[in-house]
């Protein structure tokens, strides 16, 4: 046991202390306790693990010793070592070599107390929390060498990461271990060894001892302090620089000092005018006091907004990031206060080389000042903003060329954007929107009913779209979550959202959010695209297979847009007797029966029963004098998910287009009846030569009308309906989401309404066209009246001749003088009506031609190229152009514009 006790760590450590100091076991009790604390501590080293920096230091040492060949050889060997990859910890090897190269006989220039450490600069790689260990002599502490190693430093998100240099520790080293002070009973040969040990041991093992008083200094030990000489012209009552430093440290925290106080009138910290102070110290103090004003500005905003629950999760995250930065700032101030207390313990009226001075504070606080200034400007810029708008403001401040400021803003942005990304993933993967404070860029209206869910319930708050999210990404996010809700609430699809799109790892922490924001065009875009395409594809499959969206669209084309020709023709034949009656005498059930008869008698009977049962008859509002032709319309009932595509507005457009096409179809049907009447009565009326002129005039006018209606039907059927329908069908087949289908369908309806002259811009053209249609109806009435009178006269003449022949066969006179006179009088009366008929036809013809000419003029001045081409076809032989000067002028102007464009 005795052997084991002699080899225990404590025994070995105590023996080591005795060996180094040359004292007995009883005399090294204090050093032994200190060594135990050092070994038991777990503080991170402040040595910068930069292989390049250590290599540069070794080369500089070789060059100082005029060993240029060795420096070149070392550089070549180090380069080969880097390419080999055999050693994993090359930095440790190089640092060991550098440490071994030091000559222990060389007098140490290291600083053994805190004041001397402050006389040099602070380590570049230090953090605001003190690590209580010194930096080896081999790594330079000078400002120039620290700047050279700037690229290899590792900073935090705090204030201290921007070049704020920490102290090694607030508590002084035991006096017996200070460099340059030999132990009381140490041998001369062990003096350098004790000095080296003092450099390898940390000063203190507990940060809680930062404010503890130092141990009593032995009276025999000389003090290294220097008396600060009084400057020329310094008054006896002048405030010392140490007092100003103490006040400045209070001001850094937003607390009024003894000499520097906050001026409410000027909104800045000012030095009391009664204080006697030289100009340089007053200016330096004023520059340093700006940190207190910046601190107050940031702290006031963060504290006020933290208590405001309506500020939302994004705002609270922003406040948390500000508090985090202020926390790092306070850690730095605690180190400075510790050093100030060390100086106070050493004496008030004197200062050492490493004492805190205003100039040193001005240098050390430069980067924190820039950092606080950035935070204050960011606070001003974010006033009155919340949610995504706040994130956009933070993101806008990150567009700077300063890498440190950019890193600060990126860190804040990662915290601020974390709630937004959580909102986003919850929305695109589950369709859930828990936005209590209206921070997310997707808004929901709970008052909208289910039938308007797709169109009105969800929308984008454009002001809340973060600037790092594009409008296309925001639209995809909106559509993805909206599709999930549409599937569940309208389509009653039971598939869980997780099976539609497997949820990927969300931004669970701000670090994940920062990584995601650093790759907005890669991983972030891929997540959104995957969820968008998978959800939209599933929605379209449900609509096409379960609800037959494409079949309903084709039914609209066949029935409401008169694409089923045999059905429409047979329906007109069956409806002609009913629709010729006054509109007030029609009954919808009678018309519905006729519709079902037309369906059963044509190819429409082979359509899906689900489609046929939606087809119905609708009677429009009746106006005085209307006939059945004016109020009849077909209707198509839509409900459920397909009502999202075929909305009420769309069905209203279909109704307008059907009425226009139905009237144009009726004109074609009417002209067919006119032509049939002319062909049937042409031979019968050959025996009445006095009617030849009138009948010829009817034939010419009918031919003009047939040509006009045929060209209009061709234009409507092929150039408008067929072309637009083909474009719609191609877009529907290529659609990636439901919005693409809705947009393509609405564009289809807008196109046919515009090109069928049903929009507001074509109102004058439509009025002229309706007048032409009215003239066709009037011409049909006039021709029917003409044929009716002519056929009655022909019947009377044939009856007269038949009676005359019958009496002659009986051997009697064919007619008496009275009968012959009566016959001549009746014929004379009929012949007298012919000029009236001719004049009536002439008036009708002139009126019709005038309307057509005005219609052509409007077509020629239209901006639509297809309408201008229609005018060429309507007047292909320039018949109307010869009669209308305006048409000639319009035609010439149009051709001139076309030639000039060429």
PDB file of N, CA and C in Angstrom, residues 700 704 707 845 848-849 852-853 856 872 874-884 887-888:
ATOM      1  N   UNK A 700     -81.639  37.874-104.303  1.00  0.00           N
ATOM      2  CA  UNK A 700     -80.369  38.591-104.149  1.00  0.00           C
ATOM      3  C   UNK A 700     -80.120  38.928-102.668  1.00  0.00           C
ATOM      4  N   UNK A 704     -77.123  37.573-100.127  1.00  0.00           N
ATOM      5  CA  UNK A 704     -76.239  38.409 -99.313  1.00  0.00           C
ATOM      6  C   UNK A 704     -76.250  37.958 -97.848  1.00  0.00           C
ATOM      7  N   UNK A 707     -74.456  34.604 -97.345  1.00  0.00           N
ATOM      8  CA  UNK A 707     -73.005  34.783 -97.374  1.00  0.00           C
ATOM      9  C   UNK A 707     -72.505  35.376 -96.057  1.00  0.00           C
ATOM     10  N   UNK A 845     -83.666  46.087 -98.051  1.00  0.00           N
ATOM     11  CA  UNK A 845     -82.331  45.829 -98.600  1.00  0.00           C
ATOM     12  C   UNK A 845     -81.380  46.972 -98.300  1.00  0.00           C
ATOM     13  N   UNK A 848     -80.503  46.977 -94.585  1.00  0.00           N
ATOM     14  CA  UNK A 848     -79.597  45.876 -94.290  1.00  0.00           C
ATOM     15  C   UNK A 848     -78.179  46.182 -94.787  1.00  0.00           C
ATOM     16  N   UNK A 849     -78.068  46.701 -96.001  1.00  0.00           N
ATOM     17  CA  UNK A 849     -76.747  46.993 -96.550  1.00  0.00           C
ATOM     18  C   UNK A 849     -76.054  48.118 -95.783  1.00  0.00           C
ATOM     19  N   UNK A 852     -74.706  46.568 -92.649  1.00  0.00           N
ATOM     20  CA  UNK A 852     -73.521  45.749 -92.947  1.00  0.00           C
ATOM     21  C   UNK A 852     -72.321  46.638 -93.222  1.00  0.00           C
ATOM     22  N   UNK A 853     -72.532  47.738 -93.942  1.00  0.00           N
ATOM     23  CA  UNK A 853     -71.427  48.639 -94.229  1.00  0.00           C
ATOM     24  C   UNK A 853     -70.859  49.243 -92.937  1.00  0.00           C
ATOM     25  N   UNK A 856     -68.846  46.626 -91.228  1.00  0.00           N
ATOM     26  CA  UNK A 856     -67.549  46.435 -91.863  1.00  0.00           C
ATOM     27  C   UNK A 856     -66.577  47.551 -91.488  1.00  0.00           C
ATOM     28  N   UNK A 872     -62.497  41.354 -94.684  1.00  0.00           N
ATOM     29  CA  UNK A 872     -62.109  41.036 -96.063  1.00  0.00           C
ATOM     30  C   UNK A 872     -62.974  39.916 -96.631  1.00  0.00           C
ATOM     31  N   UNK A 874     -66.035  39.101 -95.665  1.00  0.00           N
ATOM     32  CA  UNK A 874     -67.428  39.539 -95.829  1.00  0.00           C
ATOM     33  C   UNK A 874     -67.599  40.393 -97.086  1.00  0.00           C
ATOM     34  N   UNK A 875     -66.576  41.118 -97.458  1.00  0.00           N
ATOM     35  CA  UNK A 875     -66.645  41.978 -98.645  1.00  0.00           C
ATOM     36  C   UNK A 875     -65.560  41.546 -99.636  1.00  0.00           C
ATOM     37  N   UNK A 876     -65.573  40.263 -99.936  1.00  0.00           N
ATOM     38  CA  UNK A 876     -64.498  39.726-100.770  1.00  0.00           C
ATOM     39  C   UNK A 876     -64.493  40.320-102.178  1.00  0.00           C
ATOM     40  N   UNK A 877     -65.692  40.725-102.721  1.00  0.00           N
ATOM     41  CA  UNK A 877     -65.751  41.292-104.064  1.00  0.00           C
ATOM     42  C   UNK A 877     -65.875  42.815-104.042  1.00  0.00           C
ATOM     43  N   UNK A 878     -65.661  43.429-102.850  1.00  0.00           N
ATOM     44  CA  UNK A 878     -65.690  44.888-102.681  1.00  0.00           C
ATOM     45  C   UNK A 878     -67.022  45.481-103.092  1.00  0.00           C
ATOM     46  N   UNK A 879     -68.074  44.732-102.889  1.00  0.00           N
ATOM     47  CA  UNK A 879     -69.419  45.221-103.212  1.00  0.00           C
ATOM     48  C   UNK A 879     -69.804  46.364-102.279  1.00  0.00           C
ATOM     49  N   UNK A 880     -69.555  46.188-100.989  1.00  0.00           N
ATOM     50  CA  UNK A 880     -69.934  47.234-100.028  1.00  0.00           C
ATOM     51  C   UNK A 880     -68.942  48.390-100.055  1.00  0.00           C
ATOM     52  N   UNK A 881     -67.710  48.096-100.385  1.00  0.00           N
ATOM     53  CA  UNK A 881     -66.717  49.153-100.419  1.00  0.00           C
ATOM     54  C   UNK A 881     -67.046  50.183-101.486  1.00  0.00           C
ATOM     55  N   UNK A 882     -67.624  49.742-102.573  1.00  0.00           N
ATOM     56  CA  UNK A 882     -67.971  50.678-103.652  1.00  0.00           C
ATOM     57  C   UNK A 882     -69.078  51.626-103.239  1.00  0.00           C
ATOM     58  N   UNK A 883     -69.884  51.232-102.266  1.00  0.00           N
ATOM     59  CA  UNK A 883     -71.015  52.081-101.867  1.00  0.00           C
ATOM     60  C   UNK A 883     -70.706  52.952-100.651  1.00  0.00           C
ATOM     61  N   UNK A 884     -69.685  52.609 -99.888  1.00  0.00           N
ATOM     62  CA  UNK A 884     -69.423  53.315 -98.633  1.00  0.00           C
ATOM     63  C   UNK A 884     -68.048  53.986 -98.686  1.00  0.00           C
ATOM     64  N   UNK A 887     -65.678  53.183 -95.785  1.00  0.00           N
ATOM     65  CA  UNK A 887     -65.062  51.862 -95.855  1.00  0.00           C
ATOM     66  C   UNK A 887     -63.812  51.899 -96.723  1.00  0.00           C
ATOM     67  N   UNK A 888     -63.865  52.667 -97.788  1.00  0.00           N
ATOM     68  CA  UNK A 888     -62.693  52.798 -98.652  1.00  0.00           C
ATOM     69  C   UNK A 888     -61.547  53.496 -97.916  1.00  0.00           C
TER      70      UNK A 888
END
